[in-house]
């Protein structure tokens, strides 16, 4: 999330003819990763040596001289931490090498490392859907380390993390185990040009017959009407709305907000499947009337959006918004810092509109975990970094960082007076301008959670492929949903063994 954006994920080049595809590679490695936990090093290398543990009264210094490797997606919190590792080195004497990659490449490297039975990367950015769900057996249960009296405790305990985030980013199937500490929390909210909404408020209100100011009562139908009003009634801006509707993970994210708000979902018990997760979610629900209605609305909405939306992911729509092409868009809340740098004081933030069932804001957060291939002392050294990287003091420093910086996953950070002050302009922590919107979005009734299942990556591809067909006019909304459901059912029916 460099520059306080969600995820910068340029596409990887296609595999050369005759090479193993990513999907085949990761699926084939799942069983190997589990086998690696027994201590069988598949590479045939000699047994690794544990790091040294010093005799010292300072629990933070007992692994001084150790080097750890942290593999992360290129995100805002990691950019901030990478720019300010000196405090951790001074506190512990531990050196941390940070490797940042696009998510697809990260998943490949993590899968290979877990399968090797060794731990090139001791600390892992554990994406809930592509790392945690398929490879939870390759991660340490952090509750064991939290209970270890020989190492520093987790400041504030697990209870200081926002509850919905701890479940979604930290757990898999078992509520009594924590495999990752919530590390970042990008969430989709409504970004809008407050200056233009204020300028045209009375005219919009008279023409549309409702108050256009974004609020908890605004509906998706009203959002669409506002977008069309900007298209037709003003020359201040080319288009009313824009979307991350490229044939890409971003399209699934954008559509899901509407799907959930219409009462649709990917599987039965969607909240449970999205929070704790499962290996057997049952039949796909995209063939439902609610899903068809959501798809039909989304198709109509995109028909009046900036046509370039079908070429944009989250970075693209964020850049278009900052360039003055569109009056509003759904996007990850951590784009606020970039918005404020480009258009200070001109942007407003709100929870996403509601549909017939509810408002739903897509949560895309991730935690950091520790490889279960680590040896005892190495594991404890990695714990020190995980504790420090998610500590309230570090999260506050990230908020202030000029190099990056996400938004906190700790309740206690939001309660600090200086953080509360930053929720209003002028703000030294611009991402905090979204605090009211995201705190509403994170409530259990409003949070949108994609399915946390180990085969999600294939399902995701099926979703955005069929949605792209719909947006191009090659399939009607109901047919696109039925075709997606059929494909997902075939994927899930294969099961998952790890």
Tab-separated table of N, CA and C in Angstrom, residues 221-366:
chain	number	residue	atom	x	y	z
A	221	UNK	N	-29.659	3.170	-5.065
A	221	UNK	CA	-30.435	3.808	-6.129
A	221	UNK	C	-30.235	5.319	-6.113
A	222	UNK	N	-30.154	5.906	-4.925
A	222	UNK	CA	-29.883	7.339	-4.838
A	222	UNK	C	-28.461	7.659	-5.294
A	223	UNK	N	-27.514	6.795	-4.952
A	223	UNK	CA	-26.138	6.969	-5.428
A	223	UNK	C	-26.126	7.029	-6.951
A	224	UNK	N	-26.829	6.102	-7.589
A	224	UNK	CA	-26.875	6.069	-9.054
A	224	UNK	C	-27.522	7.328	-9.608
A	225	UNK	N	-28.557	7.824	-8.926
A	225	UNK	CA	-29.225	9.043	-9.386
A	225	UNK	C	-28.299	10.258	-9.255
A	226	UNK	N	-27.530	10.313	-8.174
A	226	UNK	CA	-26.558	11.398	-8.007
A	226	UNK	C	-25.513	11.349	-9.120
A	227	UNK	N	-25.022	10.153	-9.408
A	227	UNK	CA	-24.018	9.999	-10.469
A	227	UNK	C	-24.558	10.506	-11.802
A	228	UNK	N	-25.789	10.150	-12.126
A	228	UNK	CA	-26.393	10.582	-13.396
A	228	UNK	C	-26.608	12.093	-13.397
A	229	UNK	N	-26.956	12.657	-12.252
A	229	UNK	CA	-27.126	14.111	-12.178
A	229	UNK	C	-25.825	14.823	-12.545
A	230	UNK	N	-24.712	14.362	-11.996
A	230	UNK	CA	-23.426	14.969	-12.349
A	230	UNK	C	-23.130	14.792	-13.839
A	231	UNK	N	-23.474	13.653	-14.401
A	231	UNK	CA	-23.259	13.429	-15.831
A	231	UNK	C	-24.020	14.457	-16.670
A	232	UNK	N	-25.270	14.710	-16.279
A	232	UNK	CA	-26.187	15.464	-17.134
A	232	UNK	C	-26.292	16.948	-16.818
A	233	UNK	N	-25.993	17.347	-15.583
A	233	UNK	CA	-26.363	18.690	-15.147
A	233	UNK	C	-25.218	19.659	-14.889
A	234	UNK	N	-23.992	19.188	-14.901
A	234	UNK	CA	-22.889	20.098	-14.600
A	234	UNK	C	-21.681	19.797	-15.479
A	235	UNK	N	-20.949	20.863	-15.766
A	235	UNK	CA	-19.693	20.722	-16.513
A	235	UNK	C	-18.486	20.764	-15.586
A	236	UNK	N	-18.740	20.769	-14.284
A	236	UNK	CA	-17.633	20.848	-13.327
A	236	UNK	C	-16.735	19.618	-13.369
A	237	UNK	N	-17.308	18.487	-13.763
A	237	UNK	CA	-16.572	17.219	-13.701
A	237	UNK	C	-17.143	16.291	-14.770
A	238	UNK	N	-16.314	15.501	-15.449
A	238	UNK	CA	-16.833	14.700	-16.570
A	238	UNK	C	-17.871	13.650	-16.178
A	239	UNK	N	-17.653	12.945	-15.079
A	239	UNK	CA	-18.546	11.838	-14.726
A	239	UNK	C	-18.887	11.856	-13.237
A	240	UNK	N	-20.082	11.349	-12.941
A	240	UNK	CA	-20.524	11.314	-11.562
A	240	UNK	C	-19.837	10.258	-10.728
A	241	UNK	N	-19.587	9.094	-11.314
A	241	UNK	CA	-18.971	8.007	-10.548
A	241	UNK	C	-17.976	7.236	-11.403
A	242	UNK	N	-17.066	6.558	-10.737
A	242	UNK	CA	-16.111	5.665	-11.376
A	242	UNK	C	-15.928	4.435	-10.506
A	243	UNK	N	-15.470	3.342	-11.122
A	243	UNK	CA	-15.394	2.078	-10.388
A	243	UNK	C	-14.149	1.292	-10.768
A	244	UNK	N	-13.745	0.391	-9.890
A	244	UNK	CA	-12.582	-0.466	-10.108
A	244	UNK	C	-13.059	-1.752	-10.784
A	245	UNK	N	-13.526	-1.605	-12.024
A	245	UNK	CA	-14.237	-2.690	-12.706
A	245	UNK	C	-13.408	-3.394	-13.766
A	246	UNK	N	-12.115	-3.319	-13.664
A	246	UNK	CA	-11.232	-4.092	-14.537
A	246	UNK	C	-11.431	-5.585	-14.270
A	247	UNK	N	-11.163	-6.419	-15.282
A	247	UNK	CA	-11.254	-7.873	-15.076
A	247	UNK	C	-10.100	-8.298	-14.169
A	248	UNK	N	-10.329	-8.244	-12.874
A	248	UNK	CA	-9.271	-8.285	-11.867
A	248	UNK	C	-9.962	-8.471	-10.516
A	249	UNK	N	-9.210	-8.816	-9.514
A	249	UNK	CA	-9.732	-8.942	-8.155
A	249	UNK	C	-10.520	-7.705	-7.732
A	250	UNK	N	-10.127	-6.541	-8.224
A	250	UNK	CA	-10.807	-5.296	-7.855
A	250	UNK	C	-12.278	-5.313	-8.247
A	251	UNK	N	-12.622	-5.936	-9.365
A	251	UNK	CA	-14.015	-6.009	-9.804
A	251	UNK	C	-14.849	-6.829	-8.824
A	252	UNK	N	-14.312	-7.946	-8.364
A	252	UNK	CA	-15.014	-8.726	-7.347
A	252	UNK	C	-15.242	-7.881	-6.099
A	253	UNK	N	-14.211	-7.139	-5.674
A	253	UNK	CA	-14.330	-6.305	-4.481
A	253	UNK	C	-15.423	-5.261	-4.652
A	254	UNK	N	-15.435	-4.585	-5.784
A	254	UNK	CA	-16.395	-3.519	-6.035
A	254	UNK	C	-17.827	-4.057	-6.081
A	255	UNK	N	-18.011	-5.153	-6.803
A	255	UNK	CA	-19.350	-5.741	-6.927
A	255	UNK	C	-19.863	-6.297	-5.602
A	256	UNK	N	-18.980	-6.855	-4.797
A	256	UNK	CA	-19.409	-7.511	-3.555
A	256	UNK	C	-20.165	-6.560	-2.640
A	257	UNK	N	-19.767	-5.276	-2.619
A	257	UNK	CA	-20.485	-4.310	-1.790
A	257	UNK	C	-21.970	-4.280	-2.144
A	258	UNK	N	-22.260	-4.304	-3.442
A	258	UNK	CA	-23.647	-4.266	-3.915
A	258	UNK	C	-24.328	-5.607	-3.643
A	259	UNK	N	-23.634	-6.698	-3.923
A	259	UNK	CA	-24.198	-8.033	-3.699
A	259	UNK	C	-24.697	-8.180	-2.269
A	260	UNK	N	-23.837	-7.876	-1.303
A	260	UNK	CA	-24.211	-8.031	0.103
A	260	UNK	C	-25.342	-7.085	0.481
A	261	UNK	N	-25.320	-5.873	-0.069
A	261	UNK	CA	-26.345	-4.903	0.299
A	261	UNK	C	-27.723	-5.321	-0.207
A	262	UNK	N	-27.772	-6.128	-1.257
A	262	UNK	CA	-29.032	-6.635	-1.790
A	262	UNK	C	-29.487	-7.923	-1.101
A	263	UNK	N	-28.726	-8.372	-0.130
A	263	UNK	CA	-29.078	-9.602	0.574
A	263	UNK	C	-28.507	-10.842	-0.065
A	264	UNK	N	-27.687	-10.685	-1.099
A	264	UNK	CA	-27.022	-11.824	-1.727
A	264	UNK	C	-25.739	-12.169	-0.999
A	265	UNK	N	-25.193	-13.326	-1.329
A	265	UNK	CA	-23.916	-13.730	-0.756
A	265	UNK	C	-23.339	-14.842	-1.617
A	266	UNK	N	-22.084	-15.185	-1.328
A	266	UNK	CA	-21.440	-16.243	-2.106
A	266	UNK	C	-21.828	-17.626	-1.607
A	267	UNK	N	-22.047	-17.741	-0.282
A	267	UNK	CA	-22.427	-19.026	0.308
A	267	UNK	C	-23.421	-18.768	1.438
A	268	UNK	N	-24.122	-19.822	1.853
A	268	UNK	CA	-24.928	-19.734	3.067
A	268	UNK	C	-24.024	-19.411	4.257
A	269	UNK	N	-24.605	-18.797	5.278
A	269	UNK	CA	-23.831	-18.435	6.475
A	269	UNK	C	-22.613	-17.608	6.103
A	270	UNK	N	-22.857	-16.604	5.233
A	270	UNK	CA	-21.756	-15.825	4.687
A	270	UNK	C	-20.881	-15.157	5.732
A	271	UNK	N	-21.471	-14.672	6.819
A	271	UNK	CA	-20.664	-14.002	7.840
A	271	UNK	C	-19.723	-14.976	8.534
A	272	UNK	N	-20.196	-16.174	8.813
A	272	UNK	CA	-19.334	-17.177	9.444
A	272	UNK	C	-18.247	-17.636	8.488
A	273	UNK	N	-18.613	-17.832	7.217
A	273	UNK	CA	-17.626	-18.255	6.211
A	273	UNK	C	-16.581	-17.166	6.011
A	274	UNK	N	-16.987	-15.907	6.139
A	274	UNK	CA	-16.046	-14.809	5.956
A	274	UNK	C	-15.212	-14.498	7.170
A	275	UNK	N	-15.692	-14.833	8.363
A	275	UNK	CA	-14.939	-14.491	9.569
A	275	UNK	C	-14.029	-15.633	9.997
A	276	UNK	N	-14.588	-16.740	10.458
A	276	UNK	CA	-13.743	-17.868	10.865
A	276	UNK	C	-13.289	-18.696	9.677
A	277	UNK	N	-14.105	-18.754	8.614
A	277	UNK	CA	-13.714	-19.502	7.428
A	277	UNK	C	-14.020	-20.981	7.527
A	278	UNK	N	-13.863	-21.673	6.414
A	278	UNK	CA	-14.161	-23.100	6.344
A	278	UNK	C	-13.490	-23.704	5.114
A	279	UNK	N	-13.333	-25.024	5.132
A	279	UNK	CA	-12.863	-25.727	3.940
A	279	UNK	C	-14.020	-26.281	3.128
A	280	UNK	N	-15.231	-26.217	3.686
A	280	UNK	CA	-16.399	-26.769	3.002
A	280	UNK	C	-17.574	-25.798	3.131
A	281	UNK	N	-17.648	-24.794	2.258
A	281	UNK	CA	-18.679	-23.771	2.391
A	281	UNK	C	-20.045	-24.174	1.860
A	282	UNK	N	-20.146	-25.317	1.188
A	282	UNK	CA	-21.419	-25.731	0.613
A	282	UNK	C	-21.655	-25.131	-0.758
A	283	UNK	N	-22.900	-25.130	-1.183
A	283	UNK	CA	-23.254	-24.665	-2.522
A	283	UNK	C	-23.166	-23.138	-2.615
A	284	UNK	N	-22.775	-22.676	-3.795
A	284	UNK	CA	-22.700	-21.239	-4.045
A	284	UNK	C	-24.107	-20.658	-4.162
A	285	UNK	N	-24.301	-19.468	-3.613
A	285	UNK	CA	-25.619	-18.836	-3.595
A	285	UNK	C	-25.813	-17.792	-4.699
A	286	UNK	N	-24.882	-17.666	-5.627
A	286	UNK	CA	-24.990	-16.612	-6.631
A	286	UNK	C	-26.129	-16.830	-7.618
A	287	UNK	N	-26.741	-17.991	-7.597
A	287	UNK	CA	-27.897	-18.217	-8.451
A	287	UNK	C	-29.190	-17.675	-7.874
A	288	UNK	N	-29.141	-17.008	-6.730
A	288	UNK	CA	-30.346	-16.527	-6.053
A	288	UNK	C	-30.926	-15.303	-6.747
A	289	UNK	N	-32.190	-15.014	-6.454
A	289	UNK	CA	-32.838	-13.811	-6.989
A	289	UNK	C	-32.122	-12.553	-6.497
A	290	UNK	N	-31.674	-12.564	-5.248
A	290	UNK	CA	-30.994	-11.392	-4.697
A	290	UNK	C	-29.697	-11.102	-5.450
A	291	UNK	N	-28.950	-12.154	-5.780
A	291	UNK	CA	-27.712	-11.966	-6.532
A	291	UNK	C	-27.999	-11.439	-7.928
A	292	UNK	N	-29.029	-11.955	-8.568
A	292	UNK	CA	-29.393	-11.488	-9.909
A	292	UNK	C	-29.803	-10.016	-9.877
A	293	UNK	N	-30.556	-9.615	-8.858
A	293	UNK	CA	-30.969	-8.217	-8.728
A	293	UNK	C	-29.766	-7.314	-8.488
A	294	UNK	N	-28.829	-7.778	-7.649
A	294	UNK	CA	-27.621	-7.001	-7.389
A	294	UNK	C	-26.803	-6.835	-8.666
A	295	UNK	N	-26.664	-7.908	-9.428
A	295	UNK	CA	-25.893	-7.841	-10.670
A	295	UNK	C	-26.562	-6.913	-11.678
A	296	UNK	N	-27.892	-6.965	-11.755
A	296	UNK	CA	-28.609	-6.089	-12.679
A	296	UNK	C	-28.404	-4.620	-12.307
A	297	UNK	N	-28.477	-4.313	-11.012
A	297	UNK	CA	-28.238	-2.934	-10.581
A	297	UNK	C	-26.802	-2.526	-10.901
A	298	UNK	N	-25.849	-3.388	-10.584
A	298	UNK	CA	-24.441	-3.049	-10.826
A	298	UNK	C	-24.203	-2.801	-12.317
A	299	UNK	N	-24.834	-3.583	-13.155
A	299	UNK	CA	-24.699	-3.409	-14.599
A	299	UNK	C	-25.228	-2.037	-15.028
A	300	UNK	N	-26.366	-1.638	-14.483
A	300	UNK	CA	-26.937	-0.317	-14.800
A	300	UNK	C	-26.040	0.803	-14.270
A	301	UNK	N	-25.521	0.623	-13.066
A	301	UNK	CA	-24.652	1.639	-12.474
A	301	UNK	C	-23.412	1.855	-13.325
A	302	UNK	N	-22.801	0.764	-13.753
A	302	UNK	CA	-21.581	0.880	-14.561
A	302	UNK	C	-21.866	1.469	-15.942
A	303	UNK	N	-23.085	1.311	-16.425
A	303	UNK	CA	-23.440	1.865	-17.740
A	303	UNK	C	-23.384	3.387	-17.744
A	304	UNK	N	-23.596	4.024	-16.574
A	304	UNK	CA	-23.548	5.481	-16.508
A	304	UNK	C	-22.254	5.994	-15.870
A	305	UNK	N	-21.371	5.082	-15.469
A	305	UNK	CA	-20.091	5.471	-14.870
A	305	UNK	C	-19.091	5.858	-15.955
A	306	UNK	N	-17.986	6.436	-15.538
A	306	UNK	CA	-16.897	6.718	-16.467
A	306	UNK	C	-16.567	5.435	-17.229
A	307	UNK	N	-16.611	5.446	-18.568
A	307	UNK	CA	-16.353	4.219	-19.335
A	307	UNK	C	-14.994	3.594	-19.052
A	308	UNK	N	-14.041	4.424	-18.613
A	308	UNK	CA	-12.712	3.888	-18.309
A	308	UNK	C	-12.724	3.001	-17.073
A	309	UNK	N	-13.847	2.983	-16.337
A	309	UNK	CA	-13.936	2.138	-15.137
A	309	UNK	C	-13.572	0.695	-15.438
A	310	UNK	N	-13.919	0.221	-16.627
A	310	UNK	CA	-13.651	-1.188	-16.966
A	310	UNK	C	-12.175	-1.461	-17.220
A	311	UNK	N	-11.355	-0.415	-17.127
A	311	UNK	CA	-9.897	-0.588	-17.251
A	311	UNK	C	-9.185	-0.307	-15.929
A	312	UNK	N	-9.934	0.037	-14.884
A	312	UNK	CA	-9.330	0.479	-13.619
A	312	UNK	C	-9.402	-0.581	-12.532
A	313	UNK	N	-8.314	-0.717	-11.788
A	313	UNK	CA	-8.370	-1.389	-10.499
A	313	UNK	C	-8.466	-0.289	-9.442
A	314	UNK	N	-8.156	-0.587	-8.171
A	314	UNK	CA	-8.270	0.427	-7.124
A	314	UNK	C	-7.324	1.589	-7.339
A	315	UNK	N	-6.104	1.318	-7.826
A	315	UNK	CA	-5.175	2.412	-8.099
A	315	UNK	C	-5.698	3.305	-9.218
A	316	UNK	N	-6.283	2.685	-10.253
A	316	UNK	CA	-6.786	3.447	-11.384
A	316	UNK	C	-7.930	4.367	-11.009
A	317	UNK	N	-8.896	3.849	-10.263
A	317	UNK	CA	-10.028	4.691	-9.889
A	317	UNK	C	-9.592	5.761	-8.890
A	318	UNK	N	-8.624	5.424	-8.030
A	318	UNK	CA	-8.110	6.429	-7.112
A	318	UNK	C	-7.427	7.571	-7.846
A	319	UNK	N	-6.637	7.243	-8.868
A	319	UNK	CA	-5.956	8.270	-9.658
A	319	UNK	C	-6.964	9.124	-10.423
A	320	UNK	N	-8.015	8.490	-10.959
A	320	UNK	CA	-9.043	9.229	-11.687
A	320	UNK	C	-9.778	10.198	-10.772
A	321	UNK	N	-10.054	9.766	-9.557
A	321	UNK	CA	-10.726	10.621	-8.583
A	321	UNK	C	-9.856	11.838	-8.267
A	322	UNK	N	-8.572	11.594	-8.032
A	322	UNK	CA	-7.670	12.702	-7.704
A	322	UNK	C	-7.451	13.635	-8.890
A	323	UNK	N	-7.592	13.102	-10.104
A	323	UNK	CA	-7.389	13.913	-11.315
A	323	UNK	C	-8.624	14.730	-11.689
A	324	UNK	N	-9.720	14.565	-10.958
A	324	UNK	CA	-10.909	15.344	-11.244
A	324	UNK	C	-11.779	14.795	-12.353
A	325	UNK	N	-11.691	13.498	-12.626
A	325	UNK	CA	-12.527	12.877	-13.657
A	325	UNK	C	-13.906	12.487	-13.138
A	326	UNK	N	-13.984	12.163	-11.846
A	326	UNK	CA	-15.214	11.631	-11.279
A	326	UNK	C	-15.538	12.336	-9.965
A	327	UNK	N	-16.844	12.429	-9.676
A	327	UNK	CA	-17.276	13.129	-8.473
A	327	UNK	C	-17.265	12.244	-7.244
A	328	UNK	N	-17.299	10.925	-7.460
A	328	UNK	CA	-17.346	10.014	-6.313
A	328	UNK	C	-17.000	8.605	-6.764
A	329	UNK	N	-16.685	7.763	-5.793
A	329	UNK	CA	-16.376	6.364	-6.094
A	329	UNK	C	-16.343	5.562	-4.798
A	330	UNK	N	-16.612	4.262	-4.855
A	330	UNK	CA	-16.273	3.386	-3.743
A	330	UNK	C	-14.782	3.023	-3.860
A	331	UNK	N	-14.051	3.157	-2.780
A	331	UNK	CA	-12.646	2.757	-2.820
A	331	UNK	C	-12.155	2.520	-1.400
A	332	UNK	N	-10.977	1.923	-1.302
A	332	UNK	CA	-10.386	1.603	0.004
A	332	UNK	C	-10.107	2.878	0.771
A	333	UNK	N	-10.361	2.841	2.054
A	333	UNK	CA	-10.293	4.067	2.833
A	333	UNK	C	-8.889	4.636	2.928
A	334	UNK	N	-7.860	3.796	2.743
A	334	UNK	CA	-6.498	4.282	2.912
A	334	UNK	C	-5.995	5.105	1.722
A	335	UNK	N	-6.860	5.294	0.719
A	335	UNK	CA	-6.548	6.260	-0.332
A	335	UNK	C	-6.757	7.691	0.167
A	336	UNK	N	-7.276	7.852	1.368
A	336	UNK	CA	-7.531	9.198	1.883
A	336	UNK	C	-6.257	10.038	1.932
A	337	UNK	N	-5.145	9.429	2.316
A	337	UNK	CA	-3.897	10.193	2.414
A	337	UNK	C	-3.517	10.784	1.063
A	338	UNK	N	-3.664	9.998	-0.010
A	338	UNK	CA	-3.352	10.507	-1.348
A	338	UNK	C	-4.353	11.582	-1.757
A	339	UNK	N	-5.635	11.373	-1.415
A	339	UNK	CA	-6.643	12.379	-1.730
A	339	UNK	C	-6.302	13.715	-1.078
A	340	UNK	N	-5.943	13.642	0.198
A	340	UNK	CA	-5.687	14.871	0.940
A	340	UNK	C	-4.425	15.566	0.458
A	341	UNK	N	-3.457	14.799	-0.021
A	341	UNK	CA	-2.237	15.413	-0.554
A	341	UNK	C	-2.518	16.158	-1.855
A	342	UNK	N	-3.464	15.645	-2.646
A	342	UNK	CA	-3.770	16.236	-3.950
A	342	UNK	C	-4.874	17.273	-3.876
A	343	UNK	N	-5.909	16.995	-3.075
A	343	UNK	CA	-7.088	17.863	-2.995
A	343	UNK	C	-7.414	18.169	-1.538
A	344	UNK	N	-6.535	18.834	-0.830
A	344	UNK	CA	-6.761	19.050	0.604
A	344	UNK	C	-8.078	19.766	0.876
A	345	UNK	N	-8.872	19.168	1.764
A	345	UNK	CA	-10.114	19.787	2.181
A	345	UNK	C	-11.283	19.636	1.239
A	346	UNK	N	-11.100	18.983	0.098
A	346	UNK	CA	-12.162	18.896	-0.904
A	346	UNK	C	-12.917	17.575	-0.898
A	347	UNK	N	-12.453	16.601	-0.100
A	347	UNK	CA	-13.006	15.251	-0.176
A	347	UNK	C	-13.746	14.898	1.107
A	348	UNK	N	-14.871	14.217	0.951
A	348	UNK	CA	-15.606	13.693	2.086
A	348	UNK	C	-15.614	12.184	2.057
A	349	UNK	N	-15.872	11.579	3.202
A	349	UNK	CA	-15.850	10.123	3.329
A	349	UNK	C	-17.086	9.662	4.092
A	350	UNK	N	-17.715	8.611	3.606
A	350	UNK	CA	-18.914	8.085	4.249
A	350	UNK	C	-18.968	6.581	4.084
A	351	UNK	N	-19.757	5.951	4.939
A	351	UNK	CA	-20.051	4.532	4.755
A	351	UNK	C	-20.734	4.347	3.403
A	352	UNK	N	-20.581	3.189	2.801
A	352	UNK	CA	-21.202	2.951	1.508
A	352	UNK	C	-22.733	2.955	1.615
A	353	UNK	N	-23.429	3.259	0.503
A	353	UNK	CA	-24.901	3.275	0.528
A	353	UNK	C	-25.478	1.916	0.912
A	354	UNK	N	-26.758	1.940	1.251
A	354	UNK	CA	-27.431	0.700	1.625
A	354	UNK	C	-28.299	0.204	0.472
A	355	UNK	N	-28.490	-1.100	0.439
A	355	UNK	CA	-29.393	-1.719	-0.516
A	355	UNK	C	-30.659	-2.155	0.187
A	356	UNK	N	-31.433	-3.035	-0.431
A	356	UNK	CA	-32.663	-3.509	0.208
A	356	UNK	C	-32.429	-4.236	1.525
A	357	UNK	N	-31.246	-4.821	1.711
A	357	UNK	CA	-30.973	-5.604	2.922
A	357	UNK	C	-30.145	-4.851	3.958
A	358	UNK	N	-29.110	-4.154	3.522
A	358	UNK	CA	-28.208	-3.497	4.470
A	358	UNK	C	-27.182	-2.677	3.717
A	359	UNK	N	-26.306	-2.001	4.461
A	359	UNK	CA	-25.094	-1.426	3.891
A	359	UNK	C	-23.974	-2.427	4.123
A	360	UNK	N	-23.091	-2.556	3.150
A	360	UNK	CA	-21.962	-3.481	3.296
A	360	UNK	C	-20.710	-2.833	2.729
A	361	UNK	N	-19.653	-2.815	3.525
A	361	UNK	CA	-18.367	-2.252	3.109
A	361	UNK	C	-17.319	-3.353	3.135
A	362	UNK	N	-16.720	-3.610	1.986
A	362	UNK	CA	-15.782	-4.711	1.825
A	362	UNK	C	-14.528	-4.472	2.673
A	363	UNK	N	-14.210	-5.439	3.538
A	363	UNK	CA	-13.009	-5.404	4.366
A	363	UNK	C	-11.923	-6.216	3.689
A	364	UNK	N	-10.731	-5.638	3.578
A	364	UNK	CA	-9.634	-6.330	2.903
A	364	UNK	C	-8.381	-6.433	3.737
A	365	UNK	N	-8.529	-6.482	5.060
A	365	UNK	CA	-7.363	-6.477	5.931
A	365	UNK	C	-6.622	-7.794	5.989
A	366	UNK	N	-5.412	-7.713	6.496
A	366	UNK	CA	-4.510	-8.871	6.579
A	366	UNK	C	-3.751	-8.831	7.908
